[in-house]
Coordinates of C-alpha atoms in Angstrom, one line a residue:
M189 CA 0.0 0.0 0.0
R190 CA 2.8 2.4 0.9
G191 CA 4.5 1.6 -2.4
A192 CA 1.4 2.4 -4.3
L193 CA 0.9 5.7 -2.5
A194 CA 4.5 6.6 -3.1
T195 CA 4.1 5.9 -6.8
V196 CA 1.0 8.1 -7.0
A197 CA 3.0 10.8 -5.2
A198 CA 5.7 10.4 -7.8
V199 CA 3.2 10.9 -10.6
F200 CA 2.0 14.1 -9.2
A201 CA 5.6 15.3 -8.8
V202 CA 6.3 14.5 -12.4
A203 CA 3.1 16.3 -13.5
A204 CA 4.1 19.3 -11.5
L205 CA 7.4 19.7 -13.4
P206 CA 7.5 22.6 -15.8
G207 CA 7.7 21.8 -19.5
Q208 CA 11.0 22.1 -21.3
A209 CA 11.3 25.5 -22.8
Y210 CA 11.3 25.5 -26.6
A211 CA 13.4 28.6 -27.2
A212 CA 17.1 28.2 -27.3
G213 CA 19.4 30.3 -25.2
G214 CA 21.1 33.5 -26.3
P215 CA 23.9 33.7 -28.9
G216 CA 26.8 31.4 -28.1
S217 CA 24.9 29.3 -25.5
Y218 CA 24.9 25.5 -25.7
T219 CA 22.7 23.1 -23.8
F220 CA 24.6 20.2 -22.5
D221 CA 22.9 16.9 -21.5
P222 CA 22.1 17.5 -17.8
D223 CA 22.8 13.8 -17.1
A224 CA 26.3 14.0 -18.6
E225 CA 29.0 12.7 -16.2
S226 CA 32.3 14.4 -15.8
A227 CA 35.2 12.8 -17.6
V228 CA 38.7 14.2 -17.5
G229 CA 40.8 13.4 -20.5
A230 CA 44.3 12.0 -19.8
D231 CA 47.6 12.9 -21.5
I232 CA 48.8 9.4 -20.8
S233 CA 46.7 6.5 -22.1
A234 CA 47.3 4.3 -19.0
E235 CA 45.5 7.0 -16.9
A236 CA 42.5 7.4 -19.2
S237 CA 39.0 7.5 -17.7
K238 CA 36.7 4.7 -18.8
L239 CA 33.6 5.4 -20.9
T240 CA 30.6 3.0 -20.8
P241 CA 28.1 2.2 -23.5
G242 CA 25.1 4.5 -23.5
G243 CA 27.0 7.1 -21.5
V244 CA 27.2 10.9 -22.0
Y245 CA 30.1 12.8 -20.7
K246 CA 31.3 16.4 -20.3
S247 CA 35.0 17.2 -20.7
A248 CA 37.2 20.0 -22.0
I249 CA 40.3 20.3 -24.1
G250 CA 43.0 23.0 -24.4
S251 CA 44.8 24.2 -27.4
G252 CA 47.3 21.7 -28.8
R253 CA 46.2 19.0 -26.3
K254 CA 45.8 15.2 -27.0
L255 CA 43.5 13.5 -24.6
Y256 CA 42.8 9.8 -24.1
Y257 CA 39.6 8.1 -22.9
R258 CA 39.4 4.3 -22.4
L259 CA 37.0 1.7 -23.9
D260 CA 36.7 -2.0 -23.0
L261 CA 35.4 -3.7 -26.1
D262 CA 34.3 -7.2 -26.9
A263 CA 34.9 -9.0 -30.2
K264 CA 31.4 -8.7 -31.7
T265 CA 30.0 -5.2 -31.1
N266 CA 30.4 -2.1 -33.2
A267 CA 31.2 0.9 -31.0
Y268 CA 30.9 4.6 -31.8
V269 CA 32.2 7.6 -29.8
S270 CA 31.2 11.1 -30.8
A271 CA 32.6 14.4 -29.6
V272 CA 30.9 17.8 -29.8
V273 CA 33.3 20.6 -29.3
V274 CA 32.0 23.9 -28.0
P275 CA 34.4 26.9 -28.3
K276 CA 33.9 29.8 -25.9
D277 CA 31.5 32.5 -27.0
G278 CA 33.4 35.4 -28.5
G279 CA 36.6 33.5 -29.0
K280 CA 38.4 33.6 -32.3
V281 CA 38.7 30.5 -34.6
S282 CA 40.6 30.2 -37.9
Y283 CA 40.3 28.1 -41.0
G284 CA 41.3 24.5 -40.1
D285 CA 40.9 24.9 -36.3
G286 CA 39.1 22.0 -34.7
I287 CA 39.5 18.5 -33.4
T288 CA 40.2 15.0 -34.7
V289 CA 38.5 12.0 -33.0
S290 CA 39.9 8.6 -33.4
I291 CA 39.6 5.1 -31.8
R292 CA 42.9 3.2 -31.4
D293 CA 43.8 -0.2 -30.1
S294 CA 46.3 -0.9 -27.3
S295 CA 49.2 -0.8 -29.9
D296 CA 48.0 2.7 -31.0
D297 CA 46.8 1.4 -34.4
E298 CA 44.0 3.5 -35.7
C299 CA 40.6 1.9 -36.1
S300 CA 38.9 5.0 -37.6
S301 CA 38.9 8.8 -37.3
Q302 CA 36.9 11.9 -38.3
D303 CA 37.7 15.6 -38.1
A304 CA 35.4 18.4 -36.9
V305 CA 37.0 21.6 -38.2
F306 CA 36.0 25.2 -39.0
G307 CA 36.1 26.0 -42.7
S308 CA 35.3 29.3 -44.4
A309 CA 32.7 30.0 -41.7
Q310 CA 35.3 31.2 -39.2
Y311 CA 33.3 31.9 -36.1
P312 CA 32.8 29.8 -32.9
R313 CA 29.9 27.3 -32.9
P314 CA 29.4 23.7 -31.8
I315 CA 30.7 21.1 -34.3
A316 CA 30.7 17.3 -34.0
A317 CA 32.6 14.3 -35.2
Y318 CA 32.8 10.6 -34.3
A319 CA 35.0 7.5 -34.6
S320 CA 34.1 3.8 -34.6
R321 CA 35.4 0.3 -34.0
R322 CA 33.6 -2.0 -36.4
I323 CA 33.6 -5.7 -36.6
E324 CA 34.1 -6.8 -40.2
K325 CA 35.8 -9.5 -42.2
D326 CA 39.6 -8.8 -42.7
G327 CA 39.3 -5.5 -40.8
S328 CA 41.6 -4.2 -38.2
C329 CA 40.8 -3.7 -34.5
Q330 CA 38.8 -6.9 -34.3
D331 CA 40.0 -8.4 -31.0
A332 CA 38.4 -7.9 -27.6
G333 CA 40.4 -5.8 -25.2
T334 CA 41.3 -2.2 -24.2
Y335 CA 40.9 0.5 -26.8
Y336 CA 41.3 4.3 -26.5
V337 CA 39.4 7.3 -27.8
L338 CA 42.0 10.0 -28.7
I339 CA 40.8 13.6 -29.2
E340 CA 43.4 16.0 -30.7
R341 CA 42.9 19.8 -30.9
E342 CA 44.4 22.0 -33.5
S343 CA 44.3 25.8 -33.1
K344 CA 46.3 28.5 -35.0
E345 CA 48.5 30.8 -32.9
T346 CA 46.2 33.7 -33.8
S347 CA 43.1 31.8 -32.5
D348 CA 41.7 31.5 -29.0
Q349 CA 44.0 29.3 -26.9
G350 CA 41.5 28.7 -24.0
E351 CA 39.8 25.5 -23.2
W352 CA 36.9 24.3 -25.4
D353 CA 34.1 22.2 -23.8
L354 CA 33.5 18.7 -25.0
E355 CA 30.3 16.6 -24.9
L356 CA 31.1 12.9 -25.5
R357 CA 28.7 10.1 -26.3
Y358 CA 29.4 6.3 -26.5
A359 CA 26.9 4.2 -28.4
S360 CA 26.9 0.5 -29.3
E361 CA 25.3 -0.7 -32.5
P362 CA 22.9 -3.7 -32.2
E363 CA 23.8 -7.0 -33.7
L364 CA 22.4 -8.0 -37.2
A365 CA 19.5 -10.4 -37.3
K366 CA 21.0 -12.2 -40.3
P367 CA 24.7 -11.3 -40.6
S368 CA 25.4 -13.6 -43.5
S369 CA 22.8 -11.9 -45.7
A370 CA 23.9 -8.3 -45.0
P371 CA 25.1 -6.4 -48.0
T372 CA 28.8 -5.6 -48.1
T373 CA 28.9 -3.1 -51.1
A374 CA 28.1 0.6 -50.9
P375 CA 25.4 1.9 -53.3
T376 CA 26.6 3.9 -56.3
A377 CA 23.3 5.6 -57.3
W378 CA 20.2 6.9 -55.7
P379 CA 17.3 9.3 -56.5
S380 CA 18.7 12.8 -56.9
A381 CA 15.6 14.8 -58.0
S382 CA 14.5 17.3 -55.4
P383 CA 11.0 16.6 -54.2
P384 CA 8.2 19.3 -54.5
P385 CA 8.4 22.0 -51.8
P386 CA 6.6 20.9 -48.6
V387 CA 3.4 22.6 -47.6
A388 CA 3.5 25.0 -44.8
G389 CA 1.0 24.3 -42.0
A390 CA -1.1 26.9 -40.2
D391 CA 1.0 26.6 -37.1
N392 CA 4.5 26.0 -38.4
T393 CA 6.6 27.9 -35.9
R394 CA 9.2 25.6 -34.3
P395 CA 11.8 27.4 -32.2
G396 CA 15.1 25.5 -32.3
G397 CA 17.0 24.1 -29.4
A398 CA 20.4 25.2 -28.0
G399 CA 22.1 21.7 -28.3
Y400 CA 21.7 18.2 -29.5
Y401 CA 20.0 17.3 -26.2
D402 CA 17.1 19.7 -26.6
S403 CA 17.0 19.9 -30.4
T404 CA 13.5 20.5 -31.8
S405 CA 11.7 17.7 -33.6
L406 CA 10.6 18.3 -37.2
E407 CA 8.8 16.2 -39.9
T408 CA 8.2 16.8 -43.5
G409 CA 7.0 20.4 -43.9
E410 CA 8.0 24.1 -43.9
W411 CA 9.0 25.4 -40.5
K412 CA 9.6 28.9 -39.2
D413 CA 12.0 30.2 -36.6
R414 CA 14.2 33.3 -35.8
I415 CA 17.9 33.3 -35.4
E416 CA 20.3 35.9 -33.9
P417 CA 23.8 36.7 -35.1
G418 CA 26.2 34.4 -33.3
Q419 CA 23.5 31.8 -32.5
T420 CA 23.3 28.1 -33.4
L421 CA 19.9 26.4 -33.4
F422 CA 19.4 22.6 -33.3
Y423 CA 16.7 20.5 -34.9
R424 CA 16.2 16.8 -35.4
V425 CA 14.3 14.7 -38.0
P426 CA 13.4 11.0 -37.8
V427 CA 14.6 9.1 -40.9
D428 CA 13.8 5.4 -41.1
W429 CA 15.5 2.6 -43.1
G430 CA 15.0 3.2 -46.8
Q431 CA 14.0 6.9 -46.4
Q432 CA 15.8 9.8 -48.0
L433 CA 16.2 13.2 -46.3
F434 CA 16.1 16.6 -48.1
A435 CA 16.7 19.8 -46.2
T436 CA 16.8 23.5 -47.1
A437 CA 17.5 26.5 -44.8
G438 CA 16.8 30.1 -45.8
L439 CA 17.1 33.5 -44.3
S440 CA 14.6 36.3 -44.9
N441 CA 15.5 39.9 -45.8
S442 CA 16.6 42.2 -43.1
T443 CA 14.4 45.2 -42.1
S444 CA 17.5 47.3 -41.4
E445 CA 18.0 50.3 -43.6
K446 CA 21.7 49.4 -43.9
S447 CA 23.1 47.1 -46.5
A448 CA 26.3 45.2 -46.4
Y449 CA 27.9 41.9 -47.6
V450 CA 28.7 39.3 -45.0
S451 CA 30.6 36.3 -46.3
S452 CA 29.9 32.8 -45.0
A453 CA 27.1 34.1 -42.9
L454 CA 24.9 31.0 -42.7
A455 CA 26.4 27.6 -41.9
V456 CA 24.2 24.4 -41.8
S457 CA 25.5 20.9 -40.7
L458 CA 23.9 17.5 -40.6
E459 CA 24.8 14.7 -38.1
N460 CA 23.6 11.1 -37.8
P461 CA 22.0 9.3 -34.8
A462 CA 25.5 8.6 -33.4
L463 CA 26.4 12.3 -33.9
G464 CA 28.8 11.5 -36.7
H465 CA 29.2 14.3 -39.2
V466 CA 27.4 13.6 -42.4
A467 CA 27.4 16.7 -44.5
D468 CA 27.3 20.5 -44.5
V469 CA 26.3 23.1 -47.1
S470 CA 28.8 25.6 -48.5
P471 CA 28.3 28.6 -46.1
T472 CA 26.4 31.2 -47.9
S473 CA 26.8 35.0 -47.8
Y474 CA 24.1 37.5 -46.7
S475 CA 23.5 41.0 -47.9
G476 CA 20.2 41.7 -46.3
K477 CA 18.2 39.9 -49.0
P478 CA 16.5 36.5 -48.9
V479 CA 18.9 33.6 -49.4
S480 CA 18.7 29.8 -49.1
V481 CA 21.0 26.8 -49.1
S482 CA 20.3 23.0 -49.6
F483 CA 22.1 19.8 -49.0
D484 CA 23.2 17.8 -52.1
P485 CA 20.9 14.8 -52.5
L486 CA 21.8 12.2 -49.8
P487 CA 21.3 8.4 -50.2
P488 CA 18.4 6.7 -48.5
V489 CA 19.3 5.3 -45.1
A490 CA 20.8 1.8 -45.6
Y491 CA 23.2 -0.5 -43.6
E492 CA 25.5 -0.9 -46.6
N493 CA 26.2 2.9 -46.9
R494 CA 28.9 2.3 -44.3
Y495 CA 31.1 0.7 -47.0
D496 CA 31.5 4.1 -48.7
S497 CA 34.4 6.1 -47.4
S498 CA 32.8 9.5 -47.8
D499 CA 31.0 11.1 -44.8
D500 CA 27.9 12.1 -46.8
V501 CA 27.2 8.5 -47.9
G502 CA 28.9 6.5 -45.1
G503 CA 27.1 8.6 -42.5
M504 CA 23.7 7.6 -43.7
R505 CA 24.2 4.1 -42.2
F506 CA 21.6 4.1 -39.4
A507 CA 17.9 4.8 -39.0
G508 CA 17.0 7.2 -36.2
W509 CA 17.2 10.9 -35.5
Y510 CA 19.2 13.0 -37.9
Y511 CA 20.3 16.4 -36.5
L512 CA 20.5 19.8 -38.2
S513 CA 22.5 22.6 -36.7
V514 CA 22.0 26.1 -38.2
S515 CA 24.5 28.9 -37.3
L516 CA 24.4 32.6 -38.2
S517 CA 27.7 34.5 -38.1
P518 CA 28.1 37.1 -35.4
E519 CA 29.5 39.4 -38.1
V520 CA 25.9 39.9 -39.3
A521 CA 25.2 42.0 -36.2
K522 CA 27.7 44.7 -37.4
P523 CA 25.6 46.0 -40.3
Y524 CA 22.2 44.6 -39.4
G525 CA 22.1 44.7 -35.6
Q526 CA 21.5 42.0 -33.0
K527 CA 17.8 41.7 -34.0
P528 CA 16.8 38.1 -35.0
I529 CA 16.3 37.3 -38.6
A530 CA 13.5 35.1 -39.8
L531 CA 14.7 31.5 -40.6
T532 CA 12.8 29.0 -42.8
L533 CA 13.5 25.2 -42.8
K534 CA 12.0 23.0 -45.6
I535 CA 12.2 19.3 -44.7
N536 CA 11.3 16.4 -46.9
V537 CA 11.5 12.7 -45.9
K538 CA 10.8 10.6 -48.9
G539 CA 10.3 6.8 -49.2
A540 CA 8.4 4.1 -47.4
P541 CA 10.1 2.7 -44.2
E542 CA 11.8 -0.6 -44.5
A543 CA 12.5 -3.4 -42.0
S544 CA 15.3 -3.0 -39.5
P545 CA 18.3 -5.3 -40.1
Y546 CA 19.0 -5.5 -36.4
E547 CA 18.0 -8.2 -33.9
G548 CA 15.8 -7.0 -31.1
D549 CA 15.6 -3.5 -29.7
A550 CA 17.7 -1.1 -31.9
G551 CA 17.8 1.7 -29.3
I552 CA 18.8 5.0 -30.9
F553 CA 19.2 3.4 -34.3
A554 CA 15.4 3.1 -35.0
V555 CA 12.4 5.3 -35.6
T556 CA 9.6 4.4 -33.2
Q557 CA 6.0 5.6 -33.1
R558 CA 7.0 7.8 -30.2
D559 CA 9.6 9.5 -32.4
K560 CA 7.0 10.1 -35.1
D561 CA 4.6 11.6 -32.5
A562 CA 7.4 13.8 -31.2
A563 CA 8.1 15.1 -34.7
R564 CA 4.5 15.7 -35.4
Q565 CA 4.0 17.7 -32.1
G566 CA 7.3 19.5 -32.5
Q567 CA 8.7 18.3 -29.1
S568 CA 12.3 18.9 -28.2
G569 CA 14.4 15.9 -27.3
A570 CA 14.1 16.8 -23.7
Q571 CA 10.3 17.1 -23.9
A572 CA 10.0 13.8 -25.7
A573 CA 12.1 12.1 -23.0
E574 CA 10.0 13.7 -20.2
A575 CA 6.7 12.6 -21.9
A576 CA 8.0 9.1 -22.3
S577 CA 9.0 9.0 -18.7
G578 CA 5.5 10.3 -17.7
R579 CA 3.8 7.6 -19.8
D580 CA 6.0 4.9 -18.3
T581 CA 5.2 6.2 -14.8
M582 CA 1.5 6.2 -15.5
K583 CA 1.7 2.5 -16.6
L584 CA 3.4 1.8 -13.3
V585 CA 0.8 3.7 -11.4
A586 CA -2.0 1.8 -13.2
A587 CA -0.4 -1.5 -12.3
A588 CA 0.2 -0.4 -8.8
G589 CA -3.3 1.0 -8.6
I590 CA -4.8 -2.4 -9.6
G591 CA -2.6 -4.2 -7.1
A592 CA -3.3 -1.6 -4.3
G593 CA -7.1 -1.9 -5.1
T594 CA -6.9 -5.7 -4.8
V595 CA -5.1 -5.5 -1.5
L596 CA -7.5 -2.9 -0.2
V597 CA -10.6 -5.1 -1.0
L598 CA -9.0 -8.1 0.7
W599 CA -8.0 -6.0 3.7
L600 CA -11.6 -4.5 4.1
G601 CA -13.1 -8.0 3.7
A602 CA -10.8 -9.4 6.4
W603 CA -11.5 -6.5 8.7
T604 CA -15.3 -6.9 8.3
L605 CA -15.0 -10.7 9.1
I606 CA -12.9 -10.1 12.2
A607 CA -15.3 -7.4 13.4
R608 CA -18.3 -9.7 13.0
R609 CA -16.5 -12.5 14.9
R610 CA -15.6 -10.1 17.7
A611 CA -19.2 -8.9 17.9
A612 CA -20.5 -12.5 18.1
S613 CA -18.1 -13.3 21.0
V614 CA -19.3 -10.4 23.2
P615 CA -22.1 -11.5 25.7
A616 CA -25.5 -10.0 25.1
A617 CA -26.3 -6.9 27.2
P618 CA -29.0 -7.5 29.9
T619 CA -32.2 -5.7 29.5
G620 CA -32.3 -4.4 33.1
G621 CA -30.1 -3.8 36.1
Q622 CA -27.6 -1.3 37.0
Y623 CA -25.3 0.7 34.9
P624 CA -23.3 -0.1 32.7
Y625 CA -25.5 -2.9 31.2
G626 CA -28.8 -1.7 32.5
G627 CA -28.5 1.8 31.1
P628 CA -27.5 4.9 33.0
P629 CA -28.5 5.6 36.6
Q630 CA -32.0 6.9 37.1
A631 CA -30.7 10.2 38.3
W632 CA -29.5 10.9 34.7

């Protein structure tokens, strides 16, 4: 009974929590996963902190540093570790600044690596990369044992030399249901024709998040937002097996009376469910007039995409949430002010969903009905997680309520039976005589 009451109390506590705010923070802010654990990178591999599957970690890296983190891997599981690097707001970055993420075995042989670097859009913003250890025939890094994630930072002497924050994620890929029948060749062709423009709904405002954790969910459609100079907004789109993603981002005209040319003003990046970098658009300039940029046609999501060495094909290897980050240069504020500029996102997800190649629960590498509901409702990642937690709690409460009700009925029945037996064992009160059995004294 106490357990049931405690569960009910927990439900009311959850219901009383405020909803996750939609709007992202101010320019330069980044929302880290609140459940991230602290992990200090080590200069020496033997002293590296251990990362565990499914874990999220917060760390930091200084200019020119090389930091190690430890992985204990078996001989059958594909492992992915991503790093989101977050430079300090207002700091200077140069072309080629960034990080390299690699996974290495105990002999320092590289399993894989990926860079996250600043190109022509030379202003601080969160950027991401990942590395993997994959089990494959005739591949390297196939044995069970100790492996290391190595993160290396490169910064020009003229760039900010202070520490950059890191957000690390470690994900394990599920096993294939039929390994022997899995394709081993990357595709060479796919549909490249852009679909018709999506239809804008009556209520199509979707304020972006300030990080991957609270990124705002989108589905096929035209969506509106506003972005400030120096700000990065985050969105996510569920893309299932066999589906193809098309995305376009556009800025409206400025209402300022001034007119000036700002190069590489709008930068847009795409990351996959493991937060591996997939593609970005060539940063476009802005001169106060409407402008838009689109990704080149990406292949439909397929397991065999991993056998292509390019990021834009190899990165489309999982079903799940694909993340869009949209950044506006702080230089835009000089001629046009800090006032937000209207932003439009056009999203198309084409193709019918196909069956998952994995055995059992695919975790983050799947599109569930809850994901589709979150995209339809425009929930942030944080809101969707909170809603799912609430639904699970309500199921627990329902089960506890049924159990508590049964216990209560049995307890009341037993109490009634005991009361009747006690009443039957008490001698009958005499009809006359003195108090207490014969009633109160006559003087009353």
